[in-house]
CSV table of C-alpha atoms and ligand atoms in Angstrom, one decimal:
chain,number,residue,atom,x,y,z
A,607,UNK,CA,-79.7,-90.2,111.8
A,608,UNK,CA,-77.2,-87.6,111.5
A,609,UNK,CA,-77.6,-84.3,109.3
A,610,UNK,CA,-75.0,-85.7,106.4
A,611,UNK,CA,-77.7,-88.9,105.4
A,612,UNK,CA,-80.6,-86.4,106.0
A,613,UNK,CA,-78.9,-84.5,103.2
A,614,UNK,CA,-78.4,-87.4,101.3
A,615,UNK,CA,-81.5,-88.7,101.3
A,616,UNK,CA,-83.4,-85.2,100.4
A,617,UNK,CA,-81.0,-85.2,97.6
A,618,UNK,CA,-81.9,-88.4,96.3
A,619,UNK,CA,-85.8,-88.7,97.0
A,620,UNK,CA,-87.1,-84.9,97.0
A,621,UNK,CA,-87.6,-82.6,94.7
A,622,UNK,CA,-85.0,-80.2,94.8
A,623,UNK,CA,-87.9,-76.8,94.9
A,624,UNK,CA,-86.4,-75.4,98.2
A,625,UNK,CA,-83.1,-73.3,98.3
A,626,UNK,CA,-83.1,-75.2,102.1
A,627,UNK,CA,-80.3,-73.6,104.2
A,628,UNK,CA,-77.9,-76.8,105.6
A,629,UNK,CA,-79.8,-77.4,109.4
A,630,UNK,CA,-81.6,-79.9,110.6
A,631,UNK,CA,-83.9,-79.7,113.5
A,632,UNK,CA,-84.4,-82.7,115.5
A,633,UNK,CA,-87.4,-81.2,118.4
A,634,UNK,CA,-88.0,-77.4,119.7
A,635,UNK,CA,-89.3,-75.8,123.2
A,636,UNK,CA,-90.5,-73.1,123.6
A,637,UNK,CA,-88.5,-70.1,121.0
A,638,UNK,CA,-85.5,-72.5,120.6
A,639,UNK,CA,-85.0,-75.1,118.2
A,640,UNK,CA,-82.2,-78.1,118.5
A,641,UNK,CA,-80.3,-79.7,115.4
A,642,UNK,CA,-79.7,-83.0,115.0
A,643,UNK,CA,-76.3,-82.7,117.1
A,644,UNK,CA,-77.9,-81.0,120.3
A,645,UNK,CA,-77.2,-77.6,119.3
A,646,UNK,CA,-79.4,-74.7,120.2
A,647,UNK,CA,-81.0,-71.7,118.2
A,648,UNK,CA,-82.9,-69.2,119.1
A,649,UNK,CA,-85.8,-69.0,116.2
A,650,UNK,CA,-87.1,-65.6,115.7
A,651,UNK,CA,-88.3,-67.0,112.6
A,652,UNK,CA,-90.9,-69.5,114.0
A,653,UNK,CA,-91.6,-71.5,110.7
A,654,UNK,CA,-92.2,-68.0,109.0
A,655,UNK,CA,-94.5,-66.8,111.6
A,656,UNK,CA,-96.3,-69.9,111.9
A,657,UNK,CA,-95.6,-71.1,115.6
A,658,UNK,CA,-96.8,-67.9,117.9
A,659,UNK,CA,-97.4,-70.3,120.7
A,660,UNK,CA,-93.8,-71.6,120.6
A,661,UNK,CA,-92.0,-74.9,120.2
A,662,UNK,CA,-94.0,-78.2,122.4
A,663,UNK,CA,-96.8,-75.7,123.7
A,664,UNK,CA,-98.0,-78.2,126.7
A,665,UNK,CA,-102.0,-77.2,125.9
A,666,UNK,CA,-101.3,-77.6,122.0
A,667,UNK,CA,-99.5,-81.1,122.2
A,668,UNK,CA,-102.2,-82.2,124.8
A,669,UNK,CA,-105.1,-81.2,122.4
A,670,UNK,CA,-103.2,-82.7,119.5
A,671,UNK,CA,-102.6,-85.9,121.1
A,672,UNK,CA,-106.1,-86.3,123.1
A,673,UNK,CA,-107.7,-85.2,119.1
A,674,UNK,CA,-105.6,-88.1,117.6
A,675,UNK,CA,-106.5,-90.4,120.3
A,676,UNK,CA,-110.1,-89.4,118.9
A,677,UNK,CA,-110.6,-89.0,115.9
A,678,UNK,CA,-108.1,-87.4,113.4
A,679,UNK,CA,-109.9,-87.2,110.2
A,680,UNK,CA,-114.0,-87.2,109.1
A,681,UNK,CA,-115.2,-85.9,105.9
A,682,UNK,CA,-117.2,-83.1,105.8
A,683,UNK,CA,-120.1,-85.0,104.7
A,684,UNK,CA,-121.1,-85.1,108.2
A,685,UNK,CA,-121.3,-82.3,110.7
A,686,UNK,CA,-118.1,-81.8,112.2
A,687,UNK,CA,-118.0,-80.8,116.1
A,688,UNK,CA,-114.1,-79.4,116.0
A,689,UNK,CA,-114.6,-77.7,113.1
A,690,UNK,CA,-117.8,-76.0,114.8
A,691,UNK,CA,-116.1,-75.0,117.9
A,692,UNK,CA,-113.3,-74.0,115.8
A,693,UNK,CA,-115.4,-71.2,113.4
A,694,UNK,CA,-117.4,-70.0,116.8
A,695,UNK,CA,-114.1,-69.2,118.8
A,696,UNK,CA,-112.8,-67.5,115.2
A,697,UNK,CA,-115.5,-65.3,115.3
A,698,UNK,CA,-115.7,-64.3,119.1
A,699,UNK,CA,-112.1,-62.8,117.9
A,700,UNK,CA,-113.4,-61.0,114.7
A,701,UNK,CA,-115.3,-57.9,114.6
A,702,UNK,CA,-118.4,-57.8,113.3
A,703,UNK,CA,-120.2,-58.5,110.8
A,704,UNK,CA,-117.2,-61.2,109.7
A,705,UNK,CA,-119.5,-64.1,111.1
A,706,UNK,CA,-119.2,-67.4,108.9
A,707,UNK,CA,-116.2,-69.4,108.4
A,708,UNK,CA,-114.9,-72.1,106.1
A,709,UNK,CA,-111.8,-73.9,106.6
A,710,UNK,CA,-109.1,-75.4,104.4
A,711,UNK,CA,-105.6,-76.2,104.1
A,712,UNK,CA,-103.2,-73.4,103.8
A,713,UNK,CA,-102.7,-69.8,103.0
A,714,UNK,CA,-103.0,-70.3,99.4
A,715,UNK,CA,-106.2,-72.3,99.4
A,716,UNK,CA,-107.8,-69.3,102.2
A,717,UNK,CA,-106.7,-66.7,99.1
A,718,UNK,CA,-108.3,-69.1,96.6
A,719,UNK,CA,-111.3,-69.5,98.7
A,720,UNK,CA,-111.8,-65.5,99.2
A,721,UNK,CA,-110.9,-64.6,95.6
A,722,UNK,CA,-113.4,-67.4,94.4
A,723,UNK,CA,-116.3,-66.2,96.5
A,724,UNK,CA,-116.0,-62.8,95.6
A,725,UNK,CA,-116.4,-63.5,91.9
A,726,UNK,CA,-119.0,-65.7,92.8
A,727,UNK,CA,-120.7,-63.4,95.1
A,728,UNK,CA,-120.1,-59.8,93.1
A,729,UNK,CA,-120.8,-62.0,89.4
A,730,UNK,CA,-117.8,-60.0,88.3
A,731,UNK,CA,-114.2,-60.8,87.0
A,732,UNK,CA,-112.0,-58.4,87.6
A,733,UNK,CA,-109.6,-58.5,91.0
A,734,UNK,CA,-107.6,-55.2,92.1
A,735,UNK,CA,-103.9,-56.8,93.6
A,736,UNK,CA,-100.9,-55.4,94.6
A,737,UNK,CA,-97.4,-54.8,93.2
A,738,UNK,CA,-94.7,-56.8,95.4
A,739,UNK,CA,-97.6,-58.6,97.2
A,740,UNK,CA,-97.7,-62.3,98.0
A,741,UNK,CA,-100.5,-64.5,98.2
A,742,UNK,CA,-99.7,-68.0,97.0
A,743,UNK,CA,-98.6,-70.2,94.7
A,744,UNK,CA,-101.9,-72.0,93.4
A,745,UNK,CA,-102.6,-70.6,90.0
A,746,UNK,CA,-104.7,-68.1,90.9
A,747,UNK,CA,-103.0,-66.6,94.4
A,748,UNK,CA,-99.8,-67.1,91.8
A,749,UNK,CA,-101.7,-65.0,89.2
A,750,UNK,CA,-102.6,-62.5,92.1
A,751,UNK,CA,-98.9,-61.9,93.6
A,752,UNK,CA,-97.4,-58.8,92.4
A,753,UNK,CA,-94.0,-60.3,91.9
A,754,UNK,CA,-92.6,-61.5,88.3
A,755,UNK,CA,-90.1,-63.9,90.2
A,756,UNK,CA,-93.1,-66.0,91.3
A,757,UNK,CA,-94.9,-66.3,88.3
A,758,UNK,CA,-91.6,-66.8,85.8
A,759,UNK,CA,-92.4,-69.7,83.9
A,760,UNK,CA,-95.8,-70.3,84.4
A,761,UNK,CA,-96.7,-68.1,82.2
A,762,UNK,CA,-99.8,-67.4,80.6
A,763,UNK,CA,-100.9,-67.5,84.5
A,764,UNK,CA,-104.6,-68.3,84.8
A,765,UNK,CA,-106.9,-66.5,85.4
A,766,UNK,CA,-105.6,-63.4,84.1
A,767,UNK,CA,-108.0,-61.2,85.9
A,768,UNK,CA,-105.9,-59.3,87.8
A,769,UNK,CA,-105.1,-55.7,87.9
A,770,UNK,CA,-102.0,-54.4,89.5
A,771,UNK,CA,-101.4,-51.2,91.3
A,772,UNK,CA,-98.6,-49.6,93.6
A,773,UNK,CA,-99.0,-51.3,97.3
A,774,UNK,CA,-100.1,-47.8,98.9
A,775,UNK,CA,-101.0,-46.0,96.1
A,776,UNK,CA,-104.3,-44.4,96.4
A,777,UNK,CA,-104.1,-42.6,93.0
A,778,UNK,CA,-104.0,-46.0,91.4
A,779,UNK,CA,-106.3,-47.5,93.8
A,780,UNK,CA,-108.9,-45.0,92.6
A,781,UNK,CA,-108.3,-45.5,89.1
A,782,UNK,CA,-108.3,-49.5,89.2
A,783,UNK,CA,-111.5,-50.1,91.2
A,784,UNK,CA,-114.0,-50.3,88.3
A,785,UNK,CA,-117.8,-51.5,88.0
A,786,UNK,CA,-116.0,-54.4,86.9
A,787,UNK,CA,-114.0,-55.3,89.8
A,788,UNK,CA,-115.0,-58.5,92.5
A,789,UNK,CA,-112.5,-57.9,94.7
A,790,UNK,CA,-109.6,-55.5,95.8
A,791,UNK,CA,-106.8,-57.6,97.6
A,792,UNK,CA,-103.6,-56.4,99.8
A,793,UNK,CA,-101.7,-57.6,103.2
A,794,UNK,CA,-101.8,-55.1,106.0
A,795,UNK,CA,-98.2,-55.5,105.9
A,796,UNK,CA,-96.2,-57.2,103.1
A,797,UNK,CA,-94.7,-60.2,104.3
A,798,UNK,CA,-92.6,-61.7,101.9
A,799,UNK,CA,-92.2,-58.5,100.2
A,800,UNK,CA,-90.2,-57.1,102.6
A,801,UNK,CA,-92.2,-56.3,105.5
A,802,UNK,CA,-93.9,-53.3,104.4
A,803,UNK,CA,-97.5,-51.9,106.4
A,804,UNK,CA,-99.9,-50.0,104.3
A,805,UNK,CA,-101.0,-46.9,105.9
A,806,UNK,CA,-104.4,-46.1,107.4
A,807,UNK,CA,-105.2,-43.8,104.1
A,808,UNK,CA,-104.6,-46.6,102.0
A,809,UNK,CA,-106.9,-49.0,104.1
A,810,UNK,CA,-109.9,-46.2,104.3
A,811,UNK,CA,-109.7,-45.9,100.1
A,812,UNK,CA,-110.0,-49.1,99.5
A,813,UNK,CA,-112.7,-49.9,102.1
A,814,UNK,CA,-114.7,-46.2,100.6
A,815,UNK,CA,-114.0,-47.4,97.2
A,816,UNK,CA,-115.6,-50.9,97.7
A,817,UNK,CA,-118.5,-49.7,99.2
A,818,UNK,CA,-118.7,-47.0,96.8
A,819,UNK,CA,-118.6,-49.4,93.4
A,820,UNK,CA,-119.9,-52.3,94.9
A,821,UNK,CA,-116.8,-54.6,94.8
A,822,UNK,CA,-115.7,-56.5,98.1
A,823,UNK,CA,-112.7,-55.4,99.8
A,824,UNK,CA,-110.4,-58.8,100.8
A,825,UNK,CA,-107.4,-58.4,103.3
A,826,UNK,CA,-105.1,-61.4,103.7
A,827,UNK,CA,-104.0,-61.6,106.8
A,828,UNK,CA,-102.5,-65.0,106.0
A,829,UNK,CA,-99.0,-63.9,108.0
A,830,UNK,CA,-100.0,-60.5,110.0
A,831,UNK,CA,-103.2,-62.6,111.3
A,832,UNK,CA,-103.5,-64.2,114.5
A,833,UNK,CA,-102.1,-61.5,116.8
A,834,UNK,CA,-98.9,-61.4,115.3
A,835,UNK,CA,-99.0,-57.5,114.7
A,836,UNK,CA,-100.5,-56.8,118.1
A,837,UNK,CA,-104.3,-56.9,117.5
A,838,UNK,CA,-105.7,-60.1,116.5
A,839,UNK,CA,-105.6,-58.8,112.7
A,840,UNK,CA,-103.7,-56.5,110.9
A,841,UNK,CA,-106.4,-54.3,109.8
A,842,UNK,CA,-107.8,-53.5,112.9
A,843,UNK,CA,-104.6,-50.9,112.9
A,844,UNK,CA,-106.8,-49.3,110.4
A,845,UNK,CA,-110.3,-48.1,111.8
A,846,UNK,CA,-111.9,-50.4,108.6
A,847,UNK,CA,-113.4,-53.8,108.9
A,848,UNK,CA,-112.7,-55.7,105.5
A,849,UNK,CA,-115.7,-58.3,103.6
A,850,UNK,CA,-113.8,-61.3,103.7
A,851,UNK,CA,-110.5,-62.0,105.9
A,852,UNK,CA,-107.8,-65.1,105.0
A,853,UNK,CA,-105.6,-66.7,107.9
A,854,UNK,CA,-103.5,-69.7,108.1
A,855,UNK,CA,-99.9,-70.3,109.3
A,856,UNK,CA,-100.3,-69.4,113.1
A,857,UNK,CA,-104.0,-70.3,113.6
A,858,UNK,CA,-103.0,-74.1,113.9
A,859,UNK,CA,-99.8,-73.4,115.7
A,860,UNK,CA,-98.1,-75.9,113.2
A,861,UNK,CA,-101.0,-78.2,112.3
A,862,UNK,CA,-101.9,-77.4,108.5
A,863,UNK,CA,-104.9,-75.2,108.5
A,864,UNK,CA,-106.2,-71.8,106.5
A,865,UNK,CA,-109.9,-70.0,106.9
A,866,UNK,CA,-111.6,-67.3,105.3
A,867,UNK,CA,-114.1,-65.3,107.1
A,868,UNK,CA,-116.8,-63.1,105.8
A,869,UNK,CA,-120.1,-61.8,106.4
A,870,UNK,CA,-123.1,-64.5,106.4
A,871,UNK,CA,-124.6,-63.1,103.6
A,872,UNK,CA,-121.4,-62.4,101.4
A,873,UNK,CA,-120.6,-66.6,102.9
A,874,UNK,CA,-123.8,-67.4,101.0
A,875,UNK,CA,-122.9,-67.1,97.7
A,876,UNK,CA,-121.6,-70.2,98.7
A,877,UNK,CA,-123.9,-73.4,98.0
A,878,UNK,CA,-123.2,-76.9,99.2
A,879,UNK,CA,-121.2,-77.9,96.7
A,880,UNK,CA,-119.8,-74.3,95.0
A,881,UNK,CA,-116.5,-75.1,96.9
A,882,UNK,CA,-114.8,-77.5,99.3
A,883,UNK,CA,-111.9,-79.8,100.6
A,884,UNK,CA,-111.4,-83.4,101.8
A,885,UNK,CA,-109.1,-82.1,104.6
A,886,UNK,CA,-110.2,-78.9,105.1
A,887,UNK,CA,-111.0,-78.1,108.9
A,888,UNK,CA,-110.3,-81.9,109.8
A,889,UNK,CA,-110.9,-82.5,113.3
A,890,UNK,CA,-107.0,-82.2,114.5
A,891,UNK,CA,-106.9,-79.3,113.0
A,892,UNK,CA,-109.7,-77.8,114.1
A,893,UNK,CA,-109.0,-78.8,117.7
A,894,UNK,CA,-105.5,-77.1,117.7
A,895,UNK,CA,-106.9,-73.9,116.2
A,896,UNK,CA,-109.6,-73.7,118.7
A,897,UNK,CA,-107.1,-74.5,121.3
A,898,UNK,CA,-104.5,-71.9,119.8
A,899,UNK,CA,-107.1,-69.0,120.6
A,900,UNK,CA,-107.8,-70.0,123.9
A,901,UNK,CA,-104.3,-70.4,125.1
A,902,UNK,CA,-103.8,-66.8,123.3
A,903,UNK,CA,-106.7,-65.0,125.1
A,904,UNK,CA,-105.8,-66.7,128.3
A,905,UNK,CA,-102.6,-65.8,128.0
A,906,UNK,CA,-102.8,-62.6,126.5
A,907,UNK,CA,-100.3,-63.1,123.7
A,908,UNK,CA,-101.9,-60.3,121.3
A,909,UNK,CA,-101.3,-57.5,124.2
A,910,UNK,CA,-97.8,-59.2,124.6
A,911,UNK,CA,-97.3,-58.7,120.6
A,912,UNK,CA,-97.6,-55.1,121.0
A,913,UNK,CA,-96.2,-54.6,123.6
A,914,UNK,CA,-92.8,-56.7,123.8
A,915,UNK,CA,-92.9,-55.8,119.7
A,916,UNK,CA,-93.1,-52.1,120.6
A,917,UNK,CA,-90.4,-51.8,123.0
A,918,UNK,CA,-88.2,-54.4,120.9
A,919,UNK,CA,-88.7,-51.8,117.8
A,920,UNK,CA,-87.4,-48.7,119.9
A,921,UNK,CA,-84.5,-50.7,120.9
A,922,UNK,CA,-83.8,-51.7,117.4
A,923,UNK,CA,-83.8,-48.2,116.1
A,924,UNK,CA,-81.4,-47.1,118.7
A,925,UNK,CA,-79.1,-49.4,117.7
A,926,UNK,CA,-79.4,-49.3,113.8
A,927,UNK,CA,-78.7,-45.4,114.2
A,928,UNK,CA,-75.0,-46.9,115.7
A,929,UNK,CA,-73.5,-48.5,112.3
A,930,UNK,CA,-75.1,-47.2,108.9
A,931,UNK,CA,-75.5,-50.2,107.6
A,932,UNK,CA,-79.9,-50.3,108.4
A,933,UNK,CA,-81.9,-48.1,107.0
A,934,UNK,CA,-85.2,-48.8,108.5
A,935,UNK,CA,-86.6,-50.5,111.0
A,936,UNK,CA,-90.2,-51.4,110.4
A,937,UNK,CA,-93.2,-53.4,111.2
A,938,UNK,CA,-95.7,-53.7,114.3
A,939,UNK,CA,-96.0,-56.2,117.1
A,940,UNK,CA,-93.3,-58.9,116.8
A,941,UNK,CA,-93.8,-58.6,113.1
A,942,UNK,CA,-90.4,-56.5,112.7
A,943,UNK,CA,-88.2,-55.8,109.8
A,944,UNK,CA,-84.6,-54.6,109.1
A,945,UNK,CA,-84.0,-52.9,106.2
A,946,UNK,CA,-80.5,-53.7,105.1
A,947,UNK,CA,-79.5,-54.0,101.6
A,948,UNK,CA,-76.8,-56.1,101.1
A,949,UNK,CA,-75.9,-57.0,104.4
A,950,UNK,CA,-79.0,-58.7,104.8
A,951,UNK,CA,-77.9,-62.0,104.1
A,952,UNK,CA,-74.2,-61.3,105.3
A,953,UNK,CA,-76.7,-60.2,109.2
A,954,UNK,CA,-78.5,-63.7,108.5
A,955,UNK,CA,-75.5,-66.0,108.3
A,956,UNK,CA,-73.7,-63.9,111.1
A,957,UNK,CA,-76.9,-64.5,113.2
A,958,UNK,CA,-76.6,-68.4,112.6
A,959,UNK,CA,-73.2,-68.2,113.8
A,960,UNK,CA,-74.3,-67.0,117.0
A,961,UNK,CA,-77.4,-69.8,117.0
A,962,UNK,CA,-79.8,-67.0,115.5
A,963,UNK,CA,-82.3,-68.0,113.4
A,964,UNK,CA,-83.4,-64.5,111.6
A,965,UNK,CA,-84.5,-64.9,107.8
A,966,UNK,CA,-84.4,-62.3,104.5
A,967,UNK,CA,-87.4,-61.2,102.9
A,968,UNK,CA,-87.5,-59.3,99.6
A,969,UNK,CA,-83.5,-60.2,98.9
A,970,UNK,CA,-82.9,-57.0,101.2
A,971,UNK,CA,-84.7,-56.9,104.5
A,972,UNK,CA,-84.1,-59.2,107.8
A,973,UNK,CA,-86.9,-60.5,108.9
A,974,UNK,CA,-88.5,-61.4,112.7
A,975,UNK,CA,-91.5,-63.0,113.2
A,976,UNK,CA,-90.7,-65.1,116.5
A,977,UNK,CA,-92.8,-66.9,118.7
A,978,UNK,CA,-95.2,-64.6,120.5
A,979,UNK,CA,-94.0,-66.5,123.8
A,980,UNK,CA,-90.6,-65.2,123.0
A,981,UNK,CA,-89.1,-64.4,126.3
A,982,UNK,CA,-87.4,-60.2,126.5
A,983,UNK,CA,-83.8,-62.1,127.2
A,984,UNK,CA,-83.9,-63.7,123.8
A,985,UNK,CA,-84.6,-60.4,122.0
A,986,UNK,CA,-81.5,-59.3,124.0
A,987,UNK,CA,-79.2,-62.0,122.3
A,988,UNK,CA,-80.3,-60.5,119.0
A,989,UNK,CA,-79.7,-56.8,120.0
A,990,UNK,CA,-76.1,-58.0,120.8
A,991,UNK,CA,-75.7,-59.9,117.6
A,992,UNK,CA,-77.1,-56.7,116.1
A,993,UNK,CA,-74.9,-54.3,118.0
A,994,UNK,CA,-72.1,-56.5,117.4
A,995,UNK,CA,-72.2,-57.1,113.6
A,996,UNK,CA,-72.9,-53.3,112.7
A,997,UNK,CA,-69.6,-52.6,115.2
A,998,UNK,CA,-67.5,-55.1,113.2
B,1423,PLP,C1,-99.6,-63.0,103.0
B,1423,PLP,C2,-99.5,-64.4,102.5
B,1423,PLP,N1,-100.5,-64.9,101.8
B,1423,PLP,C3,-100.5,-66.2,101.4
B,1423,PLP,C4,-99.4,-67.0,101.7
B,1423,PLP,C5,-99.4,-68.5,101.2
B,1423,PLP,O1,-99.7,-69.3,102.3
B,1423,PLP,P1,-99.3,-70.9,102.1
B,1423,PLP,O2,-97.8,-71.0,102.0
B,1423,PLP,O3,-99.8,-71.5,103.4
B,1423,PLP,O4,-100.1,-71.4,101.0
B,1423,PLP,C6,-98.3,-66.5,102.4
B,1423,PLP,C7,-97.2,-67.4,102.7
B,1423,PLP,O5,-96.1,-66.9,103.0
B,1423,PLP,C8,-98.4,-65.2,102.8
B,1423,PLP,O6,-97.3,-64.7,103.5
C-alpha cells in the first residue's frame, strides 16, 4: 500500500483528532525509521519518548513474540506471573520505600490511578497542579493539566478540584498546600510544555510541605521516567523521594503499558475492588516491561542517558551561540530541548528535509527525546542540520 491510499483511507475511516504530519512508516531498527517508499529517518523523537530501547530491539521482539506464543491476555481475576515479575523488577529500580505497584494502560490512566489513590488515601479533595503542565487527557488528568488549550471545550472539567500554581514557584507552592489538599502534582521536567526541569528548591518545598500538612507529594514521571533523564527517574536529580510515582510510554518499549508506584501502606488504601482494568498489566505487557529493564540495566542505558545527553547538550550550546536564532538549550539526559521561537517549526520541517525526525513542544521549543540506543554519529547529523540551518 503506498502512502496516498494510507491517506485516503485515514481520511475516510478515522477520526480526524490528530494534526498527523504526511509520513508513513512502514518498519524501524534501531534509531531509524523507513516510510513506506524505503526512505530513511533518523527519529530523535522515538514515538515521543516512548522507544528508549530503539526500533526491532532483538530481546524486546523475542519476549514479545515467545509472550504471544504464551499467553497474551488473562484477567486479573487470577494471579498473574508477568505482571509479578514485572512490579518486582520495578521496584529493584525504585528507591525506597516506593514498594507496591499496579499496572494499567497508559500515562493518563497511571495519573488517574495516583490522583485517585491519594484522595482515597488522604480522605481529602483538594489537588495542588501546575500551570503549563500535562498530564492527560481522561477528565480528571484533563482537569489537572495547567494548559487552557487542552481543556477548551470540555468545559465544566470534572472534578474541579484542582488548584493551579506557577511550575517553580515556591511562594505559591507554600500558599496552595492546605489541610485540605490530597495531593501536590508536577513533572520533573515539563514535557509537552516545553521541556522545562523544576529546580531542586522547588522539589524540597513540595516534598517539606507534604510532610509538613499531611498531603502526598505525586511526581509524574510519565515522559522523564524510565532513564530517559539519566537516572532511572526524574526526581532522583532532586535529593527527595516522592509518595507515589506514574510511568508509562518507555516502560513497555512500545507495548501499551502505565504504573504507579507508592509506598505499601499509602498502596493500601486500595481494596480489591476500589480500582482496576481489564488490560491493565496483561501478560505481553508485562513481559516487555520486565524485559525493557533488564536489557537497560544490562546494558547500561541510564548511565548512557547522561552521559551521551550531557556531552550532546555542551555541543548543542556551542552551536546555538553561532546563529541567534536559540535561546536556550535545556533539559537532562537525552531529554533535550531547543528553545526557538518561531523557527521552531521552520528547524522541524528543515530537519525532515534532511530525514530528521525532531518534534515542537509548547508551539516554540524543538524537542529530542531519541532512543537511548541512539548511536553519537546520529547526534552528529543533527548538529549539522543544526549548524547548517542557523548558517542559512
Ligand atoms: C508528563 C505526561 N503525563 C501524562 C501523559 C499522558 O500519557 P498518555 O498519552 O499515555 O495517556 C503524557 C503524555 O505525553 C505526559 O507527557
Amino acid at each position: 500500500m503506498n502512502i496516498d491510499k494510507v491517506r485516503e483511507l485515514d481520511h475516510q475511516f478515522l477520526f480526524q483528532n490528530y494534526g498527523r504530519q504526511d509520513l508513513c512508516f512502514e518498519r524501524g531498527e534501531r534509531e531509524y525509521l523507513y516510510d513506506l517508499a524505503g526512505r530513511r529517518y533518523l527519529d530523535l523523537v522515538a514515538g515521543i519518548a516512548v522507544n528508549s530501547l530503539g526500533y526491532s530491539h532483538p530481546d524486546i521482539v523475542r519476549a514479545v513474540c515467545e509472550q504471544a506464543g504464551r499467553l497474551i491476555h488473562v484477567s486479573n481475576l487470577y494471579l498473574v506471573k508477568e505482571q509479578a515479575m514485572a512490579a518486582e523488577a520495578l521496584v529493584s529500580i525504585a528507591p525506597e520505600p516506593l514498594g507496591a505497584v499496579m499496572f494499567c494502560n497508559s500515562g493518563a490512566e497511571a495519573n488517574e490511578a495516583a490522583l485517585k489513590l491519594a484522595v482515597k488515601s488522604t480522605g481529602r479533595g483538594r489537588v495542588v497542579s501546575t500551570r503549563n503542565s500535562f498530564h492527560g487527557r481522561t477528565s480528571i488528568t484533563l482537569s489537572a493539566t495547567g494548559q487552557p488549550k487542552y481543556q477548551s471545550g470540555f468545559e465544566p472539567l470534572l472534578p474541579k478540584i484542582f488548584d493551579f500554581i506557577d511550575y517553580g514557584s515556591v511562594e505559591q507552592l507554600k500558599s496552595a498546600v492546605t489541610k485540605d489538599t490530597a495531593a501536590v502534582i508536577f513533572e520533573p521536567i515539563q514535557g509537552e510544555g516545553g521541556v522545562i526541569p523544576a529546580s531542586e528548591e522547588f522539589f524540597r518545598t513540595a516534598r517539606d510541605l507534604c510532610d509538613e500538612r499531611g498531603a502526598l507529594f505525586i511526581v509524574d514521571e510519565v515522559q522523564t521516567g524510565m532513564g530517559r533523564t539519566g537516572r532511572w527517574f526524574g526526581f532522583q536529580h532532586s535529593n527527595v523521594v516522592p509518595d507515589i510515582v506514574t510511568l508509562a510510554k518507555a516502560l513497555g518499549s512500545g507495548l501499551p503499558i502505565g504504573a504507579c508506584l507508592s509506598a505499601r501502606e499509602i498502596a493500601s488504601a486500595f481494596k480489591p475492588g476500589s480500582h482496576g482494568t481489564t488490560f491493565g498489566g496483561n501478560p505481553l505487557a508485562t513481559a516487555a516491561a520486565r524485559t525493557t529493564i533488564e536489557v537497560m540495566k544490562r546494558d547500561k542505558l541510564v548511565e548512557r542517558s547522561a552521559e551521551l545527553g550531557g556531552r550532546w547538550a555542551q555541543e548543542l550550546r556551542s552551536i546555538a551561540v553561532q546563529g541567534g536564532k536559540v535561546s536556550d538549550v535545556r533539559g537532562k539526559g537525552l531529554m533535550l530541548g531547543l528553545e526557538m521561537g518561531e523557527e521552531a517549526k521552520r528547524f522541524q520541517e528543515y530537519a525532515l528535509n534532511k530525514g530528521i525526525l525532531v518534534n515542537v513542544c509548547g508551539g516554540r521549543v524543538v524537542r529530542m527525546v531519541p532512543p537511548l540506543i541512539i548511536g553519537e554519529e546520529s547526534m552528529g547529523e543533527l548538529n549539522n542540520a543544526l549548524r547548517e540551518f542557523l548558517g542559512a
